Amino acid sequence: SQQGEEDPQALSIQEGENATMNCSYKTSINNLQWYRQNSGRGLVHLILIRSNEREKHSGRLRVTLDTSKKSSSLLITASRAADTASYFCALLNQAGTALIFGKGTTLSVSS
Amino acid sequence: EPEVTQTPSHQVTQMGQEVILRCVPISNHLYFYWYRQILGQKVEFLVSFYNNEISEKSEIFDDQFSVERPDGSNFTLKIRSTKLEDSAMYFCASNRQGIGQGANVLTFGAGSRLTVL
């Protein structure tokens, strides 16, 4: 079934460093989304990138999409302790009727 | 900013008991969803709901689960006879235009933690 797989599973960095996490998928897509989940909380939508887009920015977030490699990356620049969270990519299922989440990357940013 | 509200935030129940989790979606949203996240695992889709009907459900959403929109604001998930493995965070989500219509960004609630003893 269509599901993104994030890599790495866990990432630990210092404040001020950049964090990059990746999402790979198997079938063609219309768009791909990234969500953040703070510990014990719900998911918050960060950014959506369409299949005809290669790069998108939102504040300190930069998302790229390579449909030929079936992969996307999320870059958080100049990370802060408040960026500590799990990050998920999300794709439509094959039928286009449900949004399916990957297992996520757990980011820890230490000050 | 509009929010999806879920209650209770935490419920502890005995195995075999019925549980109802409640959600108040954003007022002008028409599509509603339940997801589940077992501790430390991925967020799993359970069911989507539109126009008082289930639109899509996953394999997890078996006969012990049901959803209902009993009035104009609430959206509920009922688990008829809870099992130990139902212990998880349950997230409600909503959006205005529906998943397959190009506007598939979801707004999530903070979740209801269910602990089955």
mmCIF file with all atom_site columns, N, CA and C in Angstrom, chain B residues 58-117:
data_model
loop_
_atom_site.group_PDB
_atom_site.id
_atom_site.type_symbol
_atom_site.label_atom_id
_atom_site.label_alt_id
_atom_site.label_comp_id
_atom_site.label_asym_id
_atom_site.label_entity_id
_atom_site.label_seq_id
_atom_site.pdbx_PDB_ins_code
_atom_site.Cartn_x
_atom_site.Cartn_y
_atom_site.Cartn_z
_atom_site.occupancy
_atom_site.B_iso_or_equiv
_atom_site.pdbx_formal_charge
_atom_site.auth_seq_id
_atom_site.auth_comp_id
_atom_site.auth_asym_id
_atom_site.auth_atom_id
_atom_site.pdbx_PDB_model_num
ATOM 1   N N  . SER B 1 58  ? -10.250 1.293  7.188  1.00 0.00 ? 58  SER B N  1
ATOM 2   C CA . SER B 1 58  ? -9.094  0.415  7.067  1.00 0.00 ? 58  SER B CA 1
ATOM 3   C C  . SER B 1 58  ? -9.427  -0.957 7.654  1.00 0.00 ? 58  SER B C  1
ATOM 4   N N  . GLU B 1 59  ? -8.464  -1.855 7.516  1.00 0.00 ? 59  GLU B N  1
ATOM 5   C CA . GLU B 1 59  ? -8.642  -3.205 8.072  1.00 0.00 ? 59  GLU B CA 1
ATOM 6   C C  . GLU B 1 59  ? -8.753  -3.181 9.591  1.00 0.00 ? 59  GLU B C  1
ATOM 7   N N  . ILE B 1 60  ? -8.191  -2.165 10.202 1.00 0.00 ? 60  ILE B N  1
ATOM 8   C CA . ILE B 1 60  ? -8.247  -2.065 11.665 1.00 0.00 ? 60  ILE B CA 1
ATOM 9   C C  . ILE B 1 60  ? -9.681  -1.817 12.120 1.00 0.00 ? 60  ILE B C  1
ATOM 10  N N  . PHE B 1 61  ? -10.426 -1.095 11.319 1.00 0.00 ? 61  PHE B N  1
ATOM 11  C CA . PHE B 1 61  ? -11.784 -0.662 11.683 1.00 0.00 ? 61  PHE B CA 1
ATOM 12  C C  . PHE B 1 61  ? -12.736 -1.831 11.488 1.00 0.00 ? 61  PHE B C  1
ATOM 13  N N  . ASP B 1 62  ? -12.738 -2.740 12.465 1.00 0.00 ? 62  ASP B N  1
ATOM 14  C CA . ASP B 1 62  ? -13.590 -3.917 12.340 1.00 0.00 ? 62  ASP B CA 1
ATOM 15  C C  . ASP B 1 62  ? -14.932 -3.683 13.041 1.00 0.00 ? 62  ASP B C  1
ATOM 16  N N  . ASP B 1 63  ? -15.683 -4.734 13.248 1.00 0.00 ? 63  ASP B N  1
ATOM 17  C CA . ASP B 1 63  ? -17.065 -4.601 13.740 1.00 0.00 ? 63  ASP B CA 1
ATOM 18  C C  . ASP B 1 63  ? -17.152 -4.027 15.146 1.00 0.00 ? 63  ASP B C  1
ATOM 19  N N  . GLN B 1 64  ? -16.074 -4.011 15.868 1.00 0.00 ? 64  GLN B N  1
ATOM 20  C CA . GLN B 1 64  ? -16.156 -3.464 17.223 1.00 0.00 ? 64  GLN B CA 1
ATOM 21  C C  . GLN B 1 64  ? -16.097 -1.942 17.214 1.00 0.00 ? 64  GLN B C  1
ATOM 22  N N  . PHE B 1 65  ? -15.755 -1.365 16.066 1.00 0.00 ? 65  PHE B N  1
ATOM 23  C CA . PHE B 1 65  ? -15.686 0.088  15.946 1.00 0.00 ? 65  PHE B CA 1
ATOM 24  C C  . PHE B 1 65  ? -16.933 0.622  15.232 1.00 0.00 ? 65  PHE B C  1
ATOM 25  N N  . SER B 1 66  ? -17.356 1.790  15.627 1.00 0.00 ? 66  SER B N  1
ATOM 26  C CA . SER B 1 66  ? -18.404 2.477  14.875 1.00 0.00 ? 66  SER B CA 1
ATOM 27  C C  . SER B 1 66  ? -18.199 3.986  15.021 1.00 0.00 ? 66  SER B C  1
ATOM 28  N N  . VAL B 1 67  ? -18.692 4.722  14.050 1.00 0.00 ? 67  VAL B N  1
ATOM 29  C CA . VAL B 1 67  ? -18.615 6.182  14.112 1.00 0.00 ? 67  VAL B CA 1
ATOM 30  C C  . VAL B 1 67  ? -20.011 6.744  13.892 1.00 0.00 ? 67  VAL B C  1
ATOM 31  N N  . GLU B 1 68  ? -20.186 7.942  14.438 1.00 0.00 ? 68  GLU B N  1
ATOM 32  C CA . GLU B 1 68  ? -21.492 8.556  14.364 1.00 0.00 ? 68  GLU B CA 1
ATOM 33  C C  . GLU B 1 68  ? -21.321 10.062 14.456 1.00 0.00 ? 68  GLU B C  1
ATOM 34  N N  . ARG B 1 69  ? -22.254 10.757 13.793 1.00 0.00 ? 69  ARG B N  1
ATOM 35  C CA . ARG B 1 69  ? -22.330 12.208 13.968 1.00 0.00 ? 69  ARG B CA 1
ATOM 36  C C  . ARG B 1 69  ? -23.722 12.456 14.542 1.00 0.00 ? 69  ARG B C  1
ATOM 37  N N  . PRO B 1 70  ? -23.833 12.386 15.863 1.00 0.00 ? 70  PRO B N  1
ATOM 38  C CA . PRO B 1 70  ? -25.156 12.397 16.501 1.00 0.00 ? 70  PRO B CA 1
ATOM 39  C C  . PRO B 1 70  ? -25.879 13.735 16.420 1.00 0.00 ? 70  PRO B C  1
ATOM 40  N N  . ASP B 1 71  ? -25.115 14.808 16.208 1.00 0.00 ? 71  ASP B N  1
ATOM 41  C CA . ASP B 1 71  ? -25.728 16.119 16.073 1.00 0.00 ? 71  ASP B CA 1
ATOM 42  C C  . ASP B 1 71  ? -24.899 16.948 15.117 1.00 0.00 ? 71  ASP B C  1
ATOM 43  N N  . GLY B 1 72  ? -25.137 18.240 15.053 1.00 0.00 ? 72  GLY B N  1
ATOM 44  C CA . GLY B 1 72  ? -24.442 19.056 14.072 1.00 0.00 ? 72  GLY B CA 1
ATOM 45  C C  . GLY B 1 72  ? -23.000 19.364 14.395 1.00 0.00 ? 72  GLY B C  1
ATOM 46  N N  . SER B 1 73  ? -22.549 18.975 15.601 1.00 0.00 ? 73  SER B N  1
ATOM 47  C CA . SER B 1 73  ? -21.192 19.369 15.951 1.00 0.00 ? 73  SER B CA 1
ATOM 48  C C  . SER B 1 73  ? -20.285 18.202 16.337 1.00 0.00 ? 73  SER B C  1
ATOM 49  N N  . ASN B 1 74  ? -20.846 17.180 16.967 1.00 0.00 ? 74  ASN B N  1
ATOM 50  C CA . ASN B 1 74  ? -20.000 16.097 17.465 1.00 0.00 ? 74  ASN B CA 1
ATOM 51  C C  . ASN B 1 74  ? -19.792 14.990 16.440 1.00 0.00 ? 74  ASN B C  1
ATOM 52  N N  . PHE B 1 75  ? -18.620 14.366 16.542 1.00 0.00 ? 75  PHE B N  1
ATOM 53  C CA . PHE B 1 75  ? -18.291 13.210 15.728 1.00 0.00 ? 75  PHE B CA 1
ATOM 54  C C  . PHE B 1 75  ? -17.673 12.201 16.685 1.00 0.00 ? 75  PHE B C  1
ATOM 55  N N  . THR B 1 76  ? -18.263 11.019 16.804 1.00 0.00 ? 76  THR B N  1
ATOM 56  C CA . THR B 1 76  ? -17.824 10.090 17.845 1.00 0.00 ? 76  THR B CA 1
ATOM 57  C C  . THR B 1 76  ? -17.271 8.803  17.267 1.00 0.00 ? 76  THR B C  1
ATOM 58  N N  . LEU B 1 77  ? -16.351 8.216  18.019 1.00 0.00 ? 77  LEU B N  1
ATOM 59  C CA . LEU B 1 77  ? -15.818 6.888  17.737 1.00 0.00 ? 77  LEU B CA 1
ATOM 60  C C  . LEU B 1 77  ? -16.196 5.998  18.917 1.00 0.00 ? 77  LEU B C  1
ATOM 61  N N  . LYS B 1 78  ? -16.895 4.917  18.639 1.00 0.00 ? 78  LYS B N  1
ATOM 62  C CA . LYS B 1 78  ? -17.276 3.985  19.688 1.00 0.00 ? 78  LYS B CA 1
ATOM 63  C C  . LYS B 1 78  ? -16.508 2.689  19.513 1.00 0.00 ? 78  LYS B C  1
ATOM 64  N N  . ILE B 1 79  ? -15.964 2.211  20.601 1.00 0.00 ? 79  ILE B N  1
ATOM 65  C CA . ILE B 1 79  ? -15.354 0.876  20.616 1.00 0.00 ? 79  ILE B CA 1
ATOM 66  C C  . ILE B 1 79  ? -16.227 0.036  21.526 1.00 0.00 ? 79  ILE B C  1
ATOM 67  N N  . ARG B 1 80  ? -16.844 -0.988 20.973 1.00 0.00 ? 80  ARG B N  1
ATOM 68  C CA . ARG B 1 80  ? -17.892 -1.716 21.691 1.00 0.00 ? 80  ARG B CA 1
ATOM 69  C C  . ARG B 1 80  ? -17.374 -2.516 22.865 1.00 0.00 ? 80  ARG B C  1
ATOM 70  N N  . SER B 1 81  ? -16.360 -3.274 22.668 1.00 0.00 ? 81  SER B N  1
ATOM 71  C CA . SER B 1 81  ? -15.834 -4.168 23.702 1.00 0.00 ? 81  SER B CA 1
ATOM 72  C C  . SER B 1 81  ? -14.321 -4.084 23.620 1.00 0.00 ? 81  SER B C  1
ATOM 73  N N  . THR B 1 82  ? -13.766 -3.221 24.465 1.00 0.00 ? 82  THR B N  1
ATOM 74  C CA . THR B 1 82  ? -12.351 -2.906 24.321 1.00 0.00 ? 82  THR B CA 1
ATOM 75  C C  . THR B 1 82  ? -11.446 -4.095 24.640 1.00 0.00 ? 82  THR B C  1
ATOM 76  N N  . LYS B 1 83  ? -10.323 -4.116 23.930 1.00 0.00 ? 83  LYS B N  1
ATOM 77  C CA . LYS B 1 83  ? -9.298  -5.124 24.163 1.00 0.00 ? 83  LYS B CA 1
ATOM 78  C C  . LYS B 1 83  ? -8.029  -4.409 24.610 1.00 0.00 ? 83  LYS B C  1
ATOM 79  N N  . LEU B 1 84  ? -7.123  -5.174 25.162 1.00 0.00 ? 84  LEU B N  1
ATOM 80  C CA . LEU B 1 84  ? -5.867  -4.579 25.619 1.00 0.00 ? 84  LEU B CA 1
ATOM 81  C C  . LEU B 1 84  ? -5.166  -3.840 24.478 1.00 0.00 ? 84  LEU B C  1
ATOM 82  N N  . GLU B 1 85  ? -5.227  -4.436 23.291 1.00 0.00 ? 85  GLU B N  1
ATOM 83  C CA . GLU B 1 85  ? -4.508  -3.866 22.145 1.00 0.00 ? 85  GLU B CA 1
ATOM 84  C C  . GLU B 1 85  ? -5.174  -2.623 21.570 1.00 0.00 ? 85  GLU B C  1
ATOM 85  N N  . ASP B 1 86  ? -6.313  -2.236 22.118 1.00 0.00 ? 86  ASP B N  1
ATOM 86  C CA . ASP B 1 86  ? -6.936  -0.973 21.707 1.00 0.00 ? 86  ASP B CA 1
ATOM 87  C C  . ASP B 1 86  ? -6.309  0.219  22.415 1.00 0.00 ? 86  ASP B C  1
ATOM 88  N N  . SER B 1 87  ? -5.449  -0.052 23.381 1.00 0.00 ? 87  SER B N  1
ATOM 89  C CA . SER B 1 87  ? -4.758  1.037  24.076 1.00 0.00 ? 87  SER B CA 1
ATOM 90  C C  . SER B 1 87  ? -3.923  1.811  23.065 1.00 0.00 ? 87  SER B C  1
ATOM 91  N N  . ALA B 1 88  ? -4.199  3.106  22.962 1.00 0.00 ? 88  ALA B N  1
ATOM 92  C CA . ALA B 1 88  ? -3.552  3.929  21.939 1.00 0.00 ? 88  ALA B CA 1
ATOM 93  C C  . ALA B 1 88  ? -4.017  5.363  22.113 1.00 0.00 ? 88  ALA B C  1
ATOM 94  N N  . MET B 1 89  ? -3.382  6.251  21.344 1.00 0.00 ? 89  MET B N  1
ATOM 95  C CA . MET B 1 89  ? -3.910  7.608  21.161 1.00 0.00 ? 89  MET B CA 1
ATOM 96  C C  . MET B 1 89  ? -4.829  7.569  19.946 1.00 0.00 ? 89  MET B C  1
ATOM 97  N N  . TYR B 1 90  ? -5.984  8.160  20.090 1.00 0.00 ? 90  TYR B N  1
ATOM 98  C CA . TYR B 1 90  ? -6.931  8.243  18.987 1.00 0.00 ? 90  TYR B CA 1
ATOM 99  C C  . TYR B 1 90  ? -7.062  9.709  18.587 1.00 0.00 ? 90  TYR B C  1
ATOM 100 N N  . PHE B 1 91  ? -6.807  9.963  17.321 1.00 0.00 ? 91  PHE B N  1
ATOM 101 C CA . PHE B 1 91  ? -6.850  11.324 16.806 1.00 0.00 ? 91  PHE B CA 1
ATOM 102 C C  . PHE B 1 91  ? -8.023  11.498 15.860 1.00 0.00 ? 91  PHE B C  1
ATOM 103 N N  . CYS B 1 92  ? -8.729  12.570 16.066 1.00 0.00 ? 92  CYS B N  1
ATOM 104 C CA . CYS B 1 92  ? -9.766  12.988 15.141 1.00 0.00 ? 92  CYS B CA 1
ATOM 105 C C  . CYS B 1 92  ? -9.175  14.063 14.217 1.00 0.00 ? 92  CYS B C  1
ATOM 106 N N  . ALA B 1 93  ? -9.608  14.089 12.987 1.00 0.00 ? 93  ALA B N  1
ATOM 107 C CA . ALA B 1 93  ? -9.164  15.111 12.032 1.00 0.00 ? 93  ALA B CA 1
ATOM 108 C C  . ALA B 1 93  ? -10.326 15.508 11.148 1.00 0.00 ? 93  ALA B C  1
ATOM 109 N N  . SER B 1 94  ? -10.208 16.670 10.556 1.00 0.00 ? 94  SER B N  1
ATOM 110 C CA . SER B 1 94  ? -11.266 17.109 9.644  1.00 0.00 ? 94  SER B CA 1
ATOM 111 C C  . SER B 1 94  ? -10.676 17.964 8.532  1.00 0.00 ? 94  SER B C  1
ATOM 112 N N  . ASN B 1 95  ? -11.407 18.045 7.444  1.00 0.00 ? 95  ASN B N  1
ATOM 113 C CA . ASN B 1 95  ? -11.104 19.057 6.428  1.00 0.00 ? 95  ASN B CA 1
ATOM 114 C C  . ASN B 1 95  ? -12.372 19.417 5.686  1.00 0.00 ? 95  ASN B C  1
ATOM 115 N N  . ARG B 1 96  ? -12.263 20.461 4.889  1.00 0.00 ? 96  ARG B N  1
ATOM 116 C CA . ARG B 1 96  ? -13.468 21.033 4.306  1.00 0.00 ? 96  ARG B CA 1
ATOM 117 C C  . ARG B 1 96  ? -13.871 20.326 3.026  1.00 0.00 ? 96  ARG B C  1
ATOM 118 N N  . GLN B 1 97  ? -12.876 19.951 2.207  1.00 0.00 ? 97  GLN B N  1
ATOM 119 C CA . GLN B 1 97  ? -13.202 19.516 0.858  1.00 0.00 ? 97  GLN B CA 1
ATOM 120 C C  . GLN B 1 97  ? -12.975 18.036 0.600  1.00 0.00 ? 97  GLN B C  1
ATOM 121 N N  . GLY B 1 98  ? -12.402 17.323 1.518  1.00 0.00 ? 98  GLY B N  1
ATOM 122 C CA . GLY B 1 98  ? -12.249 15.899 1.297  1.00 0.00 ? 98  GLY B CA 1
ATOM 123 C C  . GLY B 1 98  ? -10.916 15.528 0.701  1.00 0.00 ? 98  GLY B C  1
ATOM 124 N N  . ILE B 1 99  ? -10.486 14.334 1.018  1.00 0.00 ? 99  ILE B N  1
ATOM 125 C CA . ILE B 1 99  ? -9.143  13.868 0.695  1.00 0.00 ? 99  ILE B CA 1
ATOM 126 C C  . ILE B 1 99  ? -8.889  13.838 -0.805 1.00 0.00 ? 99  ILE B C  1
ATOM 127 N N  . GLY B 1 100 ? -9.793  13.328 -1.557 1.00 0.00 ? 100 GLY B N  1
ATOM 128 C CA . GLY B 1 100 ? -9.500  13.081 -2.954 1.00 0.00 ? 100 GLY B CA 1
ATOM 129 C C  . GLY B 1 100 ? -9.736  14.259 -3.877 1.00 0.00 ? 100 GLY B C  1
ATOM 130 N N  . GLN B 1 101 ? -9.991  15.423 -3.306 1.00 0.00 ? 101 GLN B N  1
ATOM 131 C CA . GLN B 1 101 ? -10.363 16.561 -4.133 1.00 0.00 ? 101 GLN B CA 1
ATOM 132 C C  . GLN B 1 101 ? -9.257  17.593 -4.190 1.00 0.00 ? 101 GLN B C  1
ATOM 133 N N  . GLY B 1 102 ? -8.036  17.159 -4.001 1.00 0.00 ? 102 GLY B N  1
ATOM 134 C CA . GLY B 1 102 ? -6.887  18.042 -4.134 1.00 0.00 ? 102 GLY B CA 1
ATOM 135 C C  . GLY B 1 102 ? -6.630  18.915 -2.929 1.00 0.00 ? 102 GLY B C  1
ATOM 136 N N  . ALA B 1 103 ? -7.521  18.899 -1.955 1.00 0.00 ? 103 ALA B N  1
ATOM 137 C CA . ALA B 1 103 ? -7.340  19.721 -0.756 1.00 0.00 ? 103 ALA B CA 1
ATOM 138 C C  . ALA B 1 103 ? -7.269  18.790 0.434  1.00 0.00 ? 103 ALA B C  1
ATOM 139 N N  . ASN B 1 104 ? -6.220  18.001 0.482  1.00 0.00 ? 104 ASN B N  1
ATOM 140 C CA . ASN B 1 104 ? -6.202  16.931 1.459  1.00 0.00 ? 104 ASN B CA 1
ATOM 141 C C  . ASN B 1 104 ? -5.385  17.235 2.698  1.00 0.00 ? 104 ASN B C  1
ATOM 142 N N  . VAL B 1 105 ? -5.243  18.500 3.061  1.00 0.00 ? 105 VAL B N  1
ATOM 143 C CA . VAL B 1 105 ? -4.607  18.865 4.314  1.00 0.00 ? 105 VAL B CA 1
ATOM 144 C C  . VAL B 1 105 ? -5.602  18.642 5.442  1.00 0.00 ? 105 VAL B C  1
ATOM 145 N N  . LEU B 1 106 ? -5.168  17.946 6.460  1.00 0.00 ? 106 LEU B N  1
ATOM 146 C CA . LEU B 1 106 ? -6.035  17.642 7.594  1.00 0.00 ? 106 LEU B CA 1
ATOM 147 C C  . LEU B 1 106 ? -5.670  18.484 8.808  1.00 0.00 ? 106 LEU B C  1
ATOM 148 N N  . THR B 1 107 ? -6.690  18.860 9.562  1.00 0.00 ? 107 THR B N  1
ATOM 149 C CA . THR B 1 107 ? -6.492  19.504 10.861 1.00 0.00 ? 107 THR B CA 1
ATOM 150 C C  . THR B 1 107 ? -6.800  18.474 11.932 1.00 0.00 ? 107 THR B C  1
ATOM 151 N N  . PHE B 1 108 ? -5.839  18.235 12.808 1.00 0.00 ? 108 PHE B N  1
ATOM 152 C CA . PHE B 1 108 ? -5.963  17.196 13.828 1.00 0.00 ? 108 PHE B CA 1
ATOM 153 C C  . PHE B 1 108 ? -6.295  17.790 15.185 1.00 0.00 ? 108 PHE B C  1
ATOM 154 N N  . GLY B 1 109 ? -7.021  17.001 15.967 1.00 0.00 ? 109 GLY B N  1
ATOM 155 C CA . GLY B 1 109 ? -7.173  17.312 17.374 1.00 0.00 ? 109 GLY B CA 1
ATOM 156 C C  . GLY B 1 109 ? -5.952  16.849 18.160 1.00 0.00 ? 109 GLY B C  1
ATOM 157 N N  . ALA B 1 110 ? -5.959  17.159 19.456 1.00 0.00 ? 110 ALA B N  1
ATOM 158 C CA . ALA B 1 110 ? -4.817  16.819 20.306 1.00 0.00 ? 110 ALA B CA 1
ATOM 159 C C  . ALA B 1 110 ? -4.804  15.357 20.712 1.00 0.00 ? 110 ALA B C  1
ATOM 160 N N  . GLY B 1 111 ? -5.904  14.661 20.470 1.00 0.00 ? 111 GLY B N  1
ATOM 161 C CA . GLY B 1 111 ? -5.934  13.231 20.732 1.00 0.00 ? 111 GLY B CA 1
ATOM 162 C C  . GLY B 1 111 ? -6.605  12.856 22.038 1.00 0.00 ? 111 GLY B C  1
ATOM 163 N N  . SER B 1 112 ? -7.082  11.622 22.078 1.00 0.00 ? 112 SER B N  1
ATOM 164 C CA . SER B 1 112 ? -7.615  11.012 23.300 1.00 0.00 ? 112 SER B CA 1
ATOM 165 C C  . SER B 1 112 ? -6.777  9.774  23.580 1.00 0.00 ? 112 SER B C  1
ATOM 166 N N  . ARG B 1 113 ? -6.195  9.747  24.766 1.00 0.00 ? 113 ARG B N  1
ATOM 167 C CA . ARG B 1 113 ? -5.398  8.563  25.116 1.00 0.00 ? 113 ARG B CA 1
ATOM 168 C C  . ARG B 1 113 ? -6.311  7.548  25.767 1.00 0.00 ? 113 ARG B C  1
ATOM 169 N N  . LEU B 1 114 ? -6.378  6.369  25.205 1.00 0.00 ? 114 LEU B N  1
ATOM 170 C CA . LEU B 1 114 ? -7.186  5.284  25.759 1.00 0.00 ? 114 LEU B CA 1
ATOM 171 C C  . LEU B 1 114 ? -6.257  4.234  26.351 1.00 0.00 ? 114 LEU B C  1
ATOM 172 N N  . THR B 1 115 ? -6.494  3.928  27.610 1.00 0.00 ? 115 THR B N  1
ATOM 173 C CA . THR B 1 115 ? -5.751  2.861  28.283 1.00 0.00 ? 115 THR B CA 1
ATOM 174 C C  . THR B 1 115 ? -6.726  1.777  28.684 1.00 0.00 ? 115 THR B C  1
ATOM 175 N N  . VAL B 1 116 ? -6.510  0.582  28.181 1.00 0.00 ? 116 VAL B N  1
ATOM 176 C CA . VAL B 1 116 ? -7.375  -0.559 28.482 1.00 0.00 ? 116 VAL B CA 1
ATOM 177 C C  . VAL B 1 116 ? -6.625  -1.491 29.435 1.00 0.00 ? 116 VAL B C  1
ATOM 178 N N  . LEU B 1 117 ? -7.236  -1.733 30.594 1.00 0.00 ? 117 LEU B N  1
ATOM 179 C CA . LEU B 1 117 ? -6.580  -2.580 31.605 1.00 0.00 ? 117 LEU B CA 1
ATOM 180 C C  . LEU B 1 117 ? -7.161  -3.985 31.623 1.00 0.00 ? 117 LEU B C  1
#
